[in-house]
PDB file of C-alpha atoms in Angstrom:
ATOM      1  CA  MET Z   8      21.731  -4.391  31.001  1.00 39.00           C
ATOM      2  CA  ARG Z   9      18.419  -2.966  29.891  1.00 48.00           C
ATOM      3  CA  GLN Z  10      18.434   0.292  27.954  1.00 55.00           C
ATOM      4  CA  SER Z  11      16.485   3.270  29.188  1.00 57.00           C
ATOM      5  CA  GLU Z  12      13.903   4.749  26.826  1.00 61.00           C
ATOM      6  CA  LYS Z  13      16.075   7.787  26.200  1.00 64.00           C
ATOM      7  CA  ASP Z  14      18.732   5.517  24.637  1.00 82.00           C
ATOM      8  CA  PHE Z  15      16.417   4.286  21.890  1.00 89.00           C
ATOM      9  CA  GLY Z  16      16.407   5.676  18.353  1.00 88.00           C
ATOM     10  CA  ILE Z  17      18.829   6.973  15.754  1.00 86.00           C
ATOM     11  CA  VAL Z  18      21.557   9.406  16.774  1.00 86.00           C
ATOM     12  CA  THR Z  19      21.044  12.507  14.623  1.00 85.00           C
ATOM     13  CA  LEU Z  20      23.568  14.804  16.303  1.00 79.00           C
ATOM     14  CA  LEU Z  21      26.612  13.840  18.350  1.00 76.00           C
ATOM     15  CA  ILE Z  22      27.286  15.564  21.629  1.00 71.00           C
ATOM     16  CA  GLN Z  23      29.149  18.828  21.081  1.00 72.00           C
ATOM     17  CA  SER Z  24      29.392  20.159  24.620  1.00 72.00           C
ATOM     18  CA  SER Z  25      27.502  20.266  27.909  1.00 71.00           C
ATOM     19  CA  ARG Z  26      25.148  22.795  26.308  1.00 70.00           C
ATOM     20  CA  HIS Z  27      24.775  20.955  22.992  1.00 69.00           C
ATOM     21  CA  LEU Z  28      23.849  17.417  23.934  1.00 72.00           C
ATOM     22  CA  GLU Z  29      23.336  14.369  21.743  1.00 78.00           C
ATOM     23  CA  LYS Z  30      20.050  14.303  19.815  1.00 83.00           C
ATOM     24  CA  ARG Z  31      18.108  11.161  18.959  1.00 86.00           C
ATOM     25  CA  LEU Z  32      15.020  10.450  16.893  1.00 87.00           C
ATOM     26  CA  ASN Z  33      13.303   7.253  17.970  1.00 87.00           C
ATOM     27  CA  ASP Z  34       9.667   7.503  16.901  1.00 88.00           C
ATOM     28  CA  LEU Z  35       7.138   9.323  14.735  1.00 87.00           C
ATOM     29  CA  ASP Z  36       3.650   9.435  16.236  1.00 87.00           C
ATOM     30  CA  TYR Z  37       0.197  10.519  15.176  1.00 86.00           C
ATOM     31  CA  ALA Z  38      -2.667   9.320  17.391  1.00 83.00           C
ATOM     32  CA  ASP Z  39      -2.266   5.514  17.511  1.00 81.00           C
ATOM     33  CA  ASP Z  40      -0.053   5.320  14.385  1.00 87.00           C
ATOM     34  CA  ILE Z  41       3.535   4.920  15.559  1.00 89.00           C
ATOM     35  CA  ALA Z  42       6.715   4.402  13.522  1.00 91.00           C
ATOM     36  CA  LEU Z  43       9.702   3.292  15.619  1.00 92.00           C
ATOM     37  CA  LEU Z  44      13.230   3.985  14.344  1.00 91.00           C
ATOM     38  CA  GLU Z  45      16.317   1.973  15.261  1.00 90.00           C
ATOM     39  CA  THR Z  46      19.832   1.119  14.092  1.00 86.00           C
ATOM     40  CA  SER Z  47      19.811  -2.650  14.688  1.00 86.00           C
ATOM     41  CA  LEU Z  48      17.381  -5.534  14.995  1.00 86.00           C
ATOM     42  CA  GLU Z  49      18.332  -6.124  18.638  1.00 87.00           C
ATOM     43  CA  ARG Z  50      17.633  -2.494  19.559  1.00 89.00           C
ATOM     44  CA  ALA Z  51      14.425  -2.555  17.491  1.00 89.00           C
ATOM     45  CA  SER Z  52      13.271  -5.607  19.453  1.00 88.00           C
ATOM     46  CA  ASP Z  53      13.984  -3.870  22.781  1.00 89.00           C
ATOM     47  CA  GLN Z  54      12.200  -0.688  21.737  1.00 90.00           C
ATOM     48  CA  LEU Z  55       9.162  -2.594  20.455  1.00 90.00           C
ATOM     49  CA  LYS Z  56       8.961  -4.556  23.709  1.00 89.00           C
ATOM     50  CA  THR Z  57       9.224  -1.373  25.802  1.00 90.00           C
ATOM     51  CA  THR Z  58       6.546   0.333  23.696  1.00 90.00           C
ATOM     52  CA  SER Z  59       4.275  -2.683  24.130  1.00 89.00           C
ATOM     53  CA  GLU Z  60       4.766  -2.672  27.914  1.00 90.00           C
ATOM     54  CA  ASN Z  61       4.017   1.059  28.149  1.00 90.00           C
ATOM     55  CA  ALA Z  62       0.912   0.628  25.981  1.00 90.00           C
ATOM     56  CA  LYS Z  63      -0.446  -2.096  28.271  1.00 90.00           C
ATOM     57  CA  LYS Z  64      -0.142   0.251  31.262  1.00 93.00           C
ATOM     58  CA  VAL Z  65      -2.843   2.462  29.734  1.00 92.00           C
ATOM     59  CA  GLY Z  66      -5.006  -0.380  28.429  1.00 92.00           C
ATOM     60  CA  LEU Z  67      -3.673  -0.539  24.866  1.00 89.00           C
ATOM     61  CA  GLU Z  68      -2.210  -3.479  22.975  1.00 89.00           C
ATOM     62  CA  ILE Z  69      -0.067  -3.616  19.836  1.00 88.00           C
ATOM     63  CA  ASN Z  70      -1.676  -5.558  16.985  1.00 87.00           C
ATOM     64  CA  VAL Z  71       0.994  -7.903  15.582  1.00 86.00           C
ATOM     65  CA  ASP Z  72      -0.891  -8.339  12.298  1.00 86.00           C
ATOM     66  CA  LYS Z  73      -0.823  -4.590  11.665  1.00 88.00           C
ATOM     67  CA  THR Z  74       2.820  -4.177  12.698  1.00 90.00           C
ATOM     68  CA  LYS Z  75       5.486  -4.283   9.977  1.00 90.00           C
ATOM     69  CA  ILE Z  76       9.262  -3.969   9.837  1.00 90.00           C
ATOM     70  CA  MET Z  77      11.240  -2.409   6.976  1.00 90.00           C
ATOM     71  CA  ILE Z  78      15.020  -2.812   6.865  1.00 86.00           C
ATOM     72  CA  MET Z  79      17.137  -0.287   4.957  1.00 80.00           C
ATOM     73  CA  ASN Z  80      20.835  -0.122   4.007  1.00 72.00           C
ATOM     74  CA  THR Z  81      21.534  -3.666   5.188  1.00 67.00           C
ATOM     75  CA  PHE Z  82      20.683  -7.268   4.366  1.00 64.00           C
ATOM     76  CA  ASP Z  83      17.127  -8.455   4.781  1.00 66.00           C
ATOM     77  CA  VAL Z  84      16.622 -10.948   7.596  1.00 70.00           C
ATOM     78  CA  GLN Z  85      13.269 -12.706   7.504  1.00 70.00           C
ATOM     79  CA  ASN Z  86      11.585 -13.717  10.780  1.00 68.00           C
ATOM     80  CA  ALA Z  87      13.932 -11.467  12.736  1.00 74.00           C
ATOM     81  CA  LEU Z  88      11.565  -9.592  15.039  1.00 84.00           C
ATOM     82  CA  ARG Z  89       8.915 -10.746  17.486  1.00 82.00           C
ATOM     83  CA  LEU Z  90       6.679  -8.579  19.621  1.00 78.00           C
ATOM     84  CA  ASN Z  91       7.972 -10.390  22.700  1.00 68.00           C
ATOM     85  CA  LYS Z  92       9.907 -13.549  23.468  1.00 66.00           C
ATOM     86  CA  GLU Z  93       6.779 -15.429  24.493  1.00 63.00           C
ATOM     87  CA  SER Z  94       5.006 -14.693  21.202  1.00 65.00           C
ATOM     88  CA  SER Z  95       5.207 -17.158  18.334  1.00 69.00           C
ATOM     89  CA  ASP Z  96       4.158 -14.522  15.815  1.00 76.00           C
ATOM     90  CA  TYR Z  97       6.955 -12.760  13.949  1.00 84.00           C
ATOM     91  CA  VAL Z  98       6.527  -9.209  12.714  1.00 88.00           C
ATOM     92  CA  GLU Z  99       6.119  -9.272   8.933  1.00 88.00           C
ATOM     93  CA  GLN Z 100       9.047  -7.817   6.998  1.00 88.00           C
ATOM     94  CA  VAL Z 101       8.074  -5.577   4.049  1.00 90.00           C
ATOM     95  CA  ARG Z 102       9.881  -3.523   1.414  1.00 89.00           C
ATOM     96  CA  ASP Z 103       7.404  -0.669   1.748  1.00 91.00           C
ATOM     97  CA  PHE Z 104       4.518   0.334   3.998  1.00 90.00           C
ATOM     98  CA  LYS Z 105       1.893   3.028   4.264  1.00 90.00           C
ATOM     99  CA  TYR Z 106       2.119   5.580   7.066  1.00 89.00           C
ATOM    100  CA  LEU Z 107      -0.529   8.302   7.379  1.00 89.00           C
ATOM    101  CA  GLY Z 108      -1.638   7.668   3.805  1.00 90.00           C
ATOM    102  CA  SER Z 109       1.799   7.801   2.156  1.00 93.00           C
ATOM    103  CA  MET Z 110       4.115   5.016   1.012  1.00 93.00           C
ATOM    104  CA  MET Z 111       7.470   5.250   2.766  1.00 90.00           C
ATOM    105  CA  ALA Z 112       9.989   3.559   0.447  1.00 89.00           C
ATOM    106  CA  SER Z 113      10.245   6.257  -2.228  1.00 92.00           C
ATOM    107  CA  SER Z 114       8.493   9.144  -3.933  1.00 94.00           C
ATOM    108  CA  GLU Z 115       7.965   6.906  -6.964  1.00 95.00           C
ATOM    109  CA  THR Z 116       6.060   4.204  -5.072  1.00 95.00           C
ATOM    110  CA  ASP Z 117       4.008   6.834  -3.260  1.00 96.00           C
ATOM    111  CA  LEU Z 118       3.060   8.507  -6.554  1.00 96.00           C
ATOM    112  CA  LYS Z 119       2.051   5.141  -8.031  1.00 96.00           C
ATOM    113  CA  ASN Z 120      -0.275   4.607  -5.070  1.00 96.00           C
ATOM    114  CA  ARG Z 121      -1.738   8.143  -5.213  1.00 97.00           C
ATOM    115  CA  LYS Z 122      -2.159   7.978  -8.980  1.00 97.00           C
ATOM    116  CA  GLY Z 123      -4.197   4.776  -8.746  1.00 97.00           C
ATOM    117  CA  GLN Z 124      -6.520   6.370  -6.203  1.00 97.00           C
ATOM    118  CA  ALA Z 125      -6.826   9.552  -8.285  1.00 98.00           C
ATOM    119  CA  TRP Z 126      -7.825   7.553 -11.385  1.00 98.00           C
ATOM    120  CA  GLY Z 127     -10.435   5.753  -9.289  1.00 98.00           C
ATOM    121  CA  ALA Z 128     -11.924   9.081  -8.189  1.00 98.00           C
ATOM    122  CA  PHE Z 129     -11.758  10.411 -11.762  1.00 98.00           C
ATOM    123  CA  TRP Z 130     -13.794   7.587 -13.306  1.00 98.00           C
ATOM    124  CA  LYS Z 131     -16.466   7.828 -10.609  1.00 98.00           C
ATOM    125  CA  LEU Z 132     -17.251  11.255 -12.080  1.00 97.00           C
ATOM    126  CA  LYS Z 133     -17.215  10.186 -15.743  1.00 97.00           C
ATOM    127  CA  ASN Z 134     -20.732  11.543 -16.350  1.00 97.00           C
ATOM    128  CA  ILE Z 135     -19.419  15.026 -15.604  1.00 97.00           C
ATOM    129  CA  TRP Z 136     -16.323  14.670 -17.806  1.00 97.00           C
ATOM    130  CA  PHE Z 137     -18.343  13.410 -20.796  1.00 96.00           C
ATOM    131  CA  SER Z 138     -21.080  16.002 -20.376  1.00 96.00           C
ATOM    132  CA  LYS Z 139     -21.244  18.438 -23.302  1.00 94.00           C
ATOM    133  CA  SER Z 140     -23.305  20.954 -21.332  1.00 96.00           C
ATOM    134  CA  THR Z 141     -20.815  21.341 -18.448  1.00 96.00           C
ATOM    135  CA  PRO Z 142     -18.299  24.171 -19.068  1.00 97.00           C
ATOM    136  CA  ILE Z 143     -14.645  23.112 -19.158  1.00 97.00           C
ATOM    137  CA  LYS Z 144     -13.846  25.684 -16.449  1.00 96.00           C
ATOM    138  CA  LEU Z 145     -16.276  23.959 -14.064  1.00 97.00           C
ATOM    139  CA  LYS Z 146     -14.929  20.527 -15.011  1.00 98.00           C
ATOM    140  CA  VAL Z 147     -11.404  21.649 -14.160  1.00 97.00           C
ATOM    141  CA  ARG Z 148     -12.513  23.028 -10.801  1.00 97.00           C
ATOM    142  CA  ILE Z 149     -14.209  19.735  -9.928  1.00 98.00           C
ATOM    143  CA  PHE Z 150     -11.133  17.857 -11.140  1.00 98.00           C
ATOM    144  CA  GLN Z 151      -8.877  19.934  -8.878  1.00 97.00           C
ATOM    145  CA  ALA Z 152     -11.079  19.330  -5.844  1.00 97.00           C
ATOM    146  CA  ALA Z 153     -11.938  15.658  -6.361  1.00 97.00           C
ATOM    147  CA  CYS Z 154      -8.860  14.214  -8.115  1.00 98.00           C
ATOM    148  CA  VAL Z 155      -5.811  16.471  -7.826  1.00 97.00           C
ATOM    149  CA  SER Z 156      -6.263  16.744  -4.047  1.00 97.00           C
ATOM    150  CA  ILE Z 157      -5.955  12.949  -3.864  1.00 97.00           C
ATOM    151  CA  LEU Z 158      -3.052  12.772  -6.318  1.00 97.00           C
ATOM    152  CA  LEU Z 159      -0.930  15.407  -4.569  1.00 97.00           C
ATOM    153  CA  TYR Z 160      -1.514  14.361  -0.964  1.00 95.00           C
ATOM    154  CA  GLY Z 161       1.922  14.466   0.692  1.00 94.00           C
ATOM    155  CA  SER Z 162       3.610  15.716  -2.490  1.00 95.00           C
ATOM    156  CA  GLU Z 163       5.436  18.422  -0.500  1.00 94.00           C
ATOM    157  CA  THR Z 164       7.929  15.750   0.561  1.00 92.00           C
ATOM    158  CA  TRP Z 165       8.451  14.107  -2.838  1.00 95.00           C
ATOM    159  CA  ILE Z 166      11.711  14.270  -4.754  1.00 94.00           C
ATOM    160  CA  LEU Z 167      10.605  14.947  -8.327  1.00 95.00           C
ATOM    161  CA  SER Z 168      12.751  13.065 -10.810  1.00 94.00           C
ATOM    162  CA  GLU Z 169      12.181  13.586 -14.515  1.00 95.00           C
ATOM    163  CA  LYS Z 170      10.268  10.289 -14.593  1.00 95.00           C
ATOM    164  CA  ILE Z 171       7.924  11.415 -11.806  1.00 96.00           C
ATOM    165  CA  ARG Z 172       7.376  14.817 -13.453  1.00 96.00           C
ATOM    166  CA  LYS Z 173       6.391  13.155 -16.720  1.00 97.00           C
ATOM    167  CA  SER Z 174       4.060  10.755 -14.897  1.00 97.00           C
ATOM    168  CA  LEU Z 175       2.317  13.619 -13.084  1.00 97.00           C
ATOM    169  CA  ASP Z 176       1.914  15.744 -16.196  1.00 97.00           C
ATOM    170  CA  SER Z 177       0.772  12.773 -18.276  1.00 97.00           C
ATOM    171  CA  PHE Z 178      -1.979  11.980 -15.746  1.00 97.00           C
ATOM    172  CA  ALA Z 179      -3.302  15.548 -15.849  1.00 97.00           C
ATOM    173  CA  THR Z 180      -3.158  15.993 -19.637  1.00 97.00           C
ATOM    174  CA  ASN Z 181      -4.871  12.632 -20.213  1.00 96.00           C
ATOM    175  CA  CYS Z 182      -7.667  13.757 -17.883  1.00 97.00           C
ATOM    176  CA  TYR Z 183      -7.937  17.145 -19.615  1.00 97.00           C
ATOM    177  CA  ARG Z 184      -8.176  15.458 -23.023  1.00 97.00           C
ATOM    178  CA  ILE Z 185     -11.057  13.303 -21.785  1.00 96.00           C
ATOM    179  CA  MET Z 186     -12.848  16.399 -20.437  1.00 97.00           C
ATOM    180  CA  LEU Z 187     -12.336  18.233 -23.722  1.00 96.00           C
ATOM    181  CA  GLY Z 188     -13.416  15.240 -25.821  1.00 95.00           C
ATOM    182  CA  ILE Z 189     -10.060  15.118 -27.615  1.00 94.00           C
ATOM    183  CA  LYS Z 190      -9.290  11.803 -29.307  1.00 89.00           C
ATOM    184  CA  HIS Z 191      -5.815  10.328 -29.756  1.00 82.00           C
ATOM    185  CA  THR Z 192      -6.170  10.812 -33.496  1.00 86.00           C
ATOM    186  CA  ASP Z 193      -6.823  14.564 -33.134  1.00 88.00           C
ATOM    187  CA  ARG Z 194      -3.096  15.356 -32.812  1.00 87.00           C
ATOM    188  CA  LYS Z 195      -3.565  18.090 -30.219  1.00 92.00           C
ATOM    189  CA  THR Z 196      -0.359  19.088 -28.428  1.00 94.00           C
ATOM    190  CA  ASN Z 197      -0.132  19.389 -24.672  1.00 95.00           C
ATOM    191  CA  GLU Z 198       0.438  23.128 -25.066  1.00 96.00           C
ATOM    192  CA  GLU Z 199      -2.942  23.408 -26.806  1.00 96.00           C
ATOM    193  CA  VAL Z 200      -4.565  21.333 -24.054  1.00 96.00           C
ATOM    194  CA  TYR Z 201      -3.117  23.603 -21.346  1.00 97.00           C
ATOM    195  CA  LYS Z 202      -4.363  26.647 -23.231  1.00 96.00           C
ATOM    196  CA  CYS Z 203      -7.894  25.251 -23.539  1.00 95.00           C
ATOM    197  CA  THR Z 204      -8.075  24.417 -19.839  1.00 96.00           C
ATOM    198  CA  GLY Z 205      -6.187  27.458 -18.558  1.00 96.00           C
ATOM    199  CA  GLN Z 206      -3.777  25.200 -16.668  1.00 96.00           C
ATOM    200  CA  ILE Z 207      -0.015  24.657 -16.364  1.00 95.00           C
ATOM    201  CA  PRO Z 208       1.949  21.395 -15.922  1.00 96.00           C
ATOM    202  CA  ILE Z 209       0.934  19.863 -12.627  1.00 96.00           C
ATOM    203  CA  SER Z 210       4.583  19.138 -11.788  1.00 96.00           C
ATOM    204  CA  ASP Z 211       5.182  22.911 -11.692  1.00 94.00           C
ATOM    205  CA  LYS Z 212       2.348  23.240  -9.175  1.00 94.00           C
ATOM    206  CA  VAL Z 213       3.998  20.587  -7.001  1.00 95.00           C
ATOM    207  CA  THR Z 214       7.291  22.489  -7.095  1.00 93.00           C
ATOM    208  CA  ARG Z 215       5.572  25.653  -5.922  1.00 91.00           C
ATOM    209  CA  ARG Z 216       3.812  23.771  -3.129  1.00 93.00           C
ATOM    210  CA  GLN Z 217       7.116  22.283  -2.014  1.00 92.00           C
ATOM    211  CA  LEU Z 218       8.915  25.611  -1.811  1.00 88.00           C
ATOM    212  CA  THR Z 219       5.987  27.231  -0.021  1.00 89.00           C
ATOM    213  CA  TRP Z 220       5.905  24.318   2.429  1.00 90.00           C
ATOM    214  CA  ILE Z 221       9.638  24.647   3.133  1.00 88.00           C
ATOM    215  CA  GLY Z 222       9.138  28.333   3.927  1.00 86.00           C
ATOM    216  CA  HIS Z 223       6.363  27.576   6.422  1.00 87.00           C
ATOM    217  CA  MET Z 224       8.300  24.687   7.960  1.00 87.00           C
ATOM    218  CA  LEU Z 225      11.516  26.626   8.518  1.00 86.00           C
ATOM    219  CA  ARG Z 226       9.739  29.457  10.280  1.00 85.00           C
ATOM    220  CA  ARG Z 227       8.515  27.188  13.075  1.00 87.00           C
ATOM    221  CA  GLU Z 228      10.070  27.237  16.542  1.00 88.00           C
ATOM    222  CA  LYS Z 229      13.691  26.025  16.522  1.00 84.00           C
ATOM    223  CA  GLU Z 230      13.070  23.068  18.828  1.00 84.00           C
ATOM    224  CA  GLU Z 231      10.150  21.636  16.853  1.00 87.00           C
ATOM    225  CA  PRO Z 232      11.093  18.323  15.162  1.00 86.00           C
ATOM    226  CA  ILE Z 233       9.805  19.498  11.771  1.00 86.00           C
ATOM    227  CA  ARG Z 234      12.193  22.453  11.909  1.00 86.00           C
ATOM    228  CA  ILE Z 235      15.133  20.311  13.024  1.00 84.00           C
ATOM    229  CA  TYR Z 236      14.660  17.455  10.555  1.00 86.00           C
ATOM    230  CA  GLY Z 237      12.942  19.094   7.579  1.00 85.00           C
ATOM    231  CA  LEU Z 238      16.225  19.595   5.708  1.00 85.00           C
ATOM    232  CA  TYR Z 239      18.319  17.307   7.898  1.00 84.00           C
ATOM    233  CA  GLU Z 240      21.335  15.523   6.433  1.00 79.00           C
ATOM    234  CA  PRO Z 241      23.427  13.253   8.686  1.00 77.00           C
ATOM    235  CA  LYS Z 242      27.064  14.129   9.260  1.00 74.00           C
ATOM    236  CA  ARG Z 243      29.693  11.750   7.873  1.00 68.00           C
ATOM    237  CA  GLU Z 244      30.855  10.790  11.380  1.00 60.00           C
ATOM    238  CA  LEU Z 245      27.444   9.240  12.059  1.00 61.00           C
ATOM    239  CA  GLY Z 246      28.092   6.582   9.436  1.00 59.00           C
ATOM    240  CA  THR Z 247      27.611   5.889   5.737  1.00 60.00           C
ATOM    241  CA  THR Z 248      25.039   4.036   3.671  1.00 57.00           C
ATOM    242  CA  LYS Z 249      25.663   0.926   1.600  1.00 57.00           C
ATOM    243  CA  LYS Z 250      27.800   1.139  -1.517  1.00 58.00           C
ATOM    244  CA  GLY Z 251      26.369   2.185  -4.848  1.00 51.00           C
ATOM    245  CA  ARG Z 252      24.868   5.310  -6.301  1.00 50.00           C
ATOM    246  CA  GLN Z 253      23.409   7.405  -3.501  1.00 56.00           C
ATOM    247  CA  ALA Z 254      19.846   8.607  -3.852  1.00 71.00           C
ATOM    248  CA  GLU Z 255      19.407  12.370  -3.863  1.00 81.00           C
ATOM    249  CA  SER Z 256      18.502  13.721  -0.439  1.00 86.00           C
ATOM    250  CA  TYR Z 257      15.460  15.922   0.108  1.00 89.00           C
ATOM    251  CA  ALA Z 258      17.689  18.790   1.300  1.00 86.00           C
ATOM    252  CA  SER Z 259      19.833  18.595  -1.841  1.00 87.00           C
ATOM    253  CA  TYR Z 260      16.729  18.408  -4.025  1.00 90.00           C
ATOM    254  CA  ILE Z 261      15.186  21.528  -2.448  1.00 88.00           C
ATOM    255  CA  ALA Z 262      18.496  23.387  -2.752  1.00 86.00           C
ATOM    256  CA  GLY Z 263      18.530  22.539  -6.467  1.00 86.00           C
ATOM    257  CA  LEU Z 264      15.018  23.900  -6.917  1.00 85.00           C
ATOM    258  CA  ILE Z 265      15.986  27.213  -5.371  1.00 81.00           C
ATOM    259  CA  ASN Z 266      19.259  27.624  -7.232  1.00 75.00           C
ATOM    260  CA  LYS Z 267      20.296  25.198  -9.961  1.00 71.00           C
ATOM    261  CA  VAL Z 268      23.736  26.806 -10.427  1.00 61.00           C
ATOM    262  CA  VAL Z 269      24.954  27.244  -6.842  1.00 67.00           C
ATOM    263  CA  LYS Z 270      23.359  24.834  -4.388  1.00 70.00           C
ATOM    264  CA  LEU Z 271      22.550  26.466  -1.080  1.00 73.00           C
ATOM    265  CA  SER Z 272      23.340  24.775   2.215  1.00 74.00           C
ATOM    266  CA  GLY Z 273      20.589  23.916   4.676  1.00 71.00           C
ATOM    267  CA  GLU Z 274      21.617  26.907   6.806  1.00 73.00           C
ATOM    268  CA  GLU Z 275      21.408  29.269   3.817  1.00 75.00           C
ATOM    269  CA  ILE Z 276      17.954  27.979   2.867  1.00 78.00           C
ATOM    270  CA  GLU Z 277      16.800  28.377   6.459  1.00 74.00           C
ATOM    271  CA  ALA Z 278      18.099  31.955   6.622  1.00 74.00           C
ATOM    272  CA  LYS Z 279      16.218  32.911   3.450  1.00 69.00           C
ATOM    273  CA  ALA Z 280      13.044  31.196   4.679  1.00 70.00           C
ATOM    274  CA  GLN Z 281      12.831  33.637   7.587  1.00 68.00           C
ATOM    275  CA  GLN Z 282      12.184  36.463   5.140  1.00 65.00           C
ATOM    276  CA  ARG Z 283       8.749  36.211   3.545  1.00 56.00           C
ATOM    277  CA  LYS Z 284       9.565  38.527   0.633  1.00 52.00           C
ATOM    278  CA  VAL Z 285      12.762  36.651  -0.212  1.00 50.00           C
ATOM    279  CA  ARG Z 286      10.914  33.318  -0.004  1.00 54.00           C
ATOM    280  CA  GLY Z 287       8.238  34.604  -2.371  1.00 57.00           C
ATOM    281  CA  ASP Z 288      10.898  35.736  -4.838  1.00 57.00           C
ATOM    282  CA  LEU Z 289      12.549  32.303  -4.638  1.00 57.00           C
ATOM    283  CA  VAL Z 290       9.291  30.483  -5.347  1.00 58.00           C
ATOM    284  CA  ILE Z 291       8.484  32.666  -8.344  1.00 53.00           C
ATOM    285  CA  ALA Z 292      12.022  32.486  -9.717  1.00 52.00           C
ATOM    286  CA  SER Z 293      12.139  28.714  -9.353  1.00 57.00           C
ATOM    287  CA  THR Z 294       8.739  27.854 -10.758  1.00 56.00           C
ATOM    288  CA  GLY Z 295       7.799  30.633 -13.141  1.00 55.00           C
ATOM    289  CA  SER Z 296       4.693  32.803 -13.154  1.00 45.00           C
ATOM    290  CA  TYR Z 297       1.278  31.439 -12.160  1.00 41.00           C
ATOM    291  CA  SER Z 298      -2.246  32.382 -13.044  1.00 39.00           C
TER     292      SER Z 298
END
């Protein structure tokens, strides 16, 4: 029996009553970039086929070469998904993929990708960095616009581990040292570098951006997906992940930023986000003062 389109996707909320129906999330779309979500290979195959059929009705066709499948929390199964039964081309299975400019597997892989692009942009402007006539204040402003904007694209959704924080701060301080003409043998501390450039650790800037973003997100209309799933954590009755140490969730990470002693629930964070003054106090308290 063929499934209807409304049956596709991951169940995110079980039915509670006739007024609180089951919720599903089956796809993330932006223009012609579509990410389909499913709980099994068989269901993924059905959803992909249905999407392909609907696309053909409006003159569009799915490109098999640009379509990828990533399997999480289960065993990898190579050559498991075809666009349709008549096709001989299998959808390539990957461990990570780029969606709207960001790598999906983890914050760490996304940062690695962004960092490589930021270094590329940095060295294209080497004449400015090595210039002795360009004021350091102007160099920093150009750096923020041309390099940091690339580095921190999508950083609002990262989970900053200590390793990621160090990687971010190391990138920035290395760039500042080049701008200032500081050699490795000069023994200048990072604190001195920050003072000369008038900057703070870039990881602190990311934290502030994240908390500001959460405030904006949680003040959207209640039925908007970003409001529903921004701090979403699945209930235990919906299933568990594979054994082993569980990765920290985004909701838990944000709660830790706001209050490291007593972690707030998603509902408590949402309640505070409705109050602009309280949100501002939370951002300042969590990230320190900013110039």
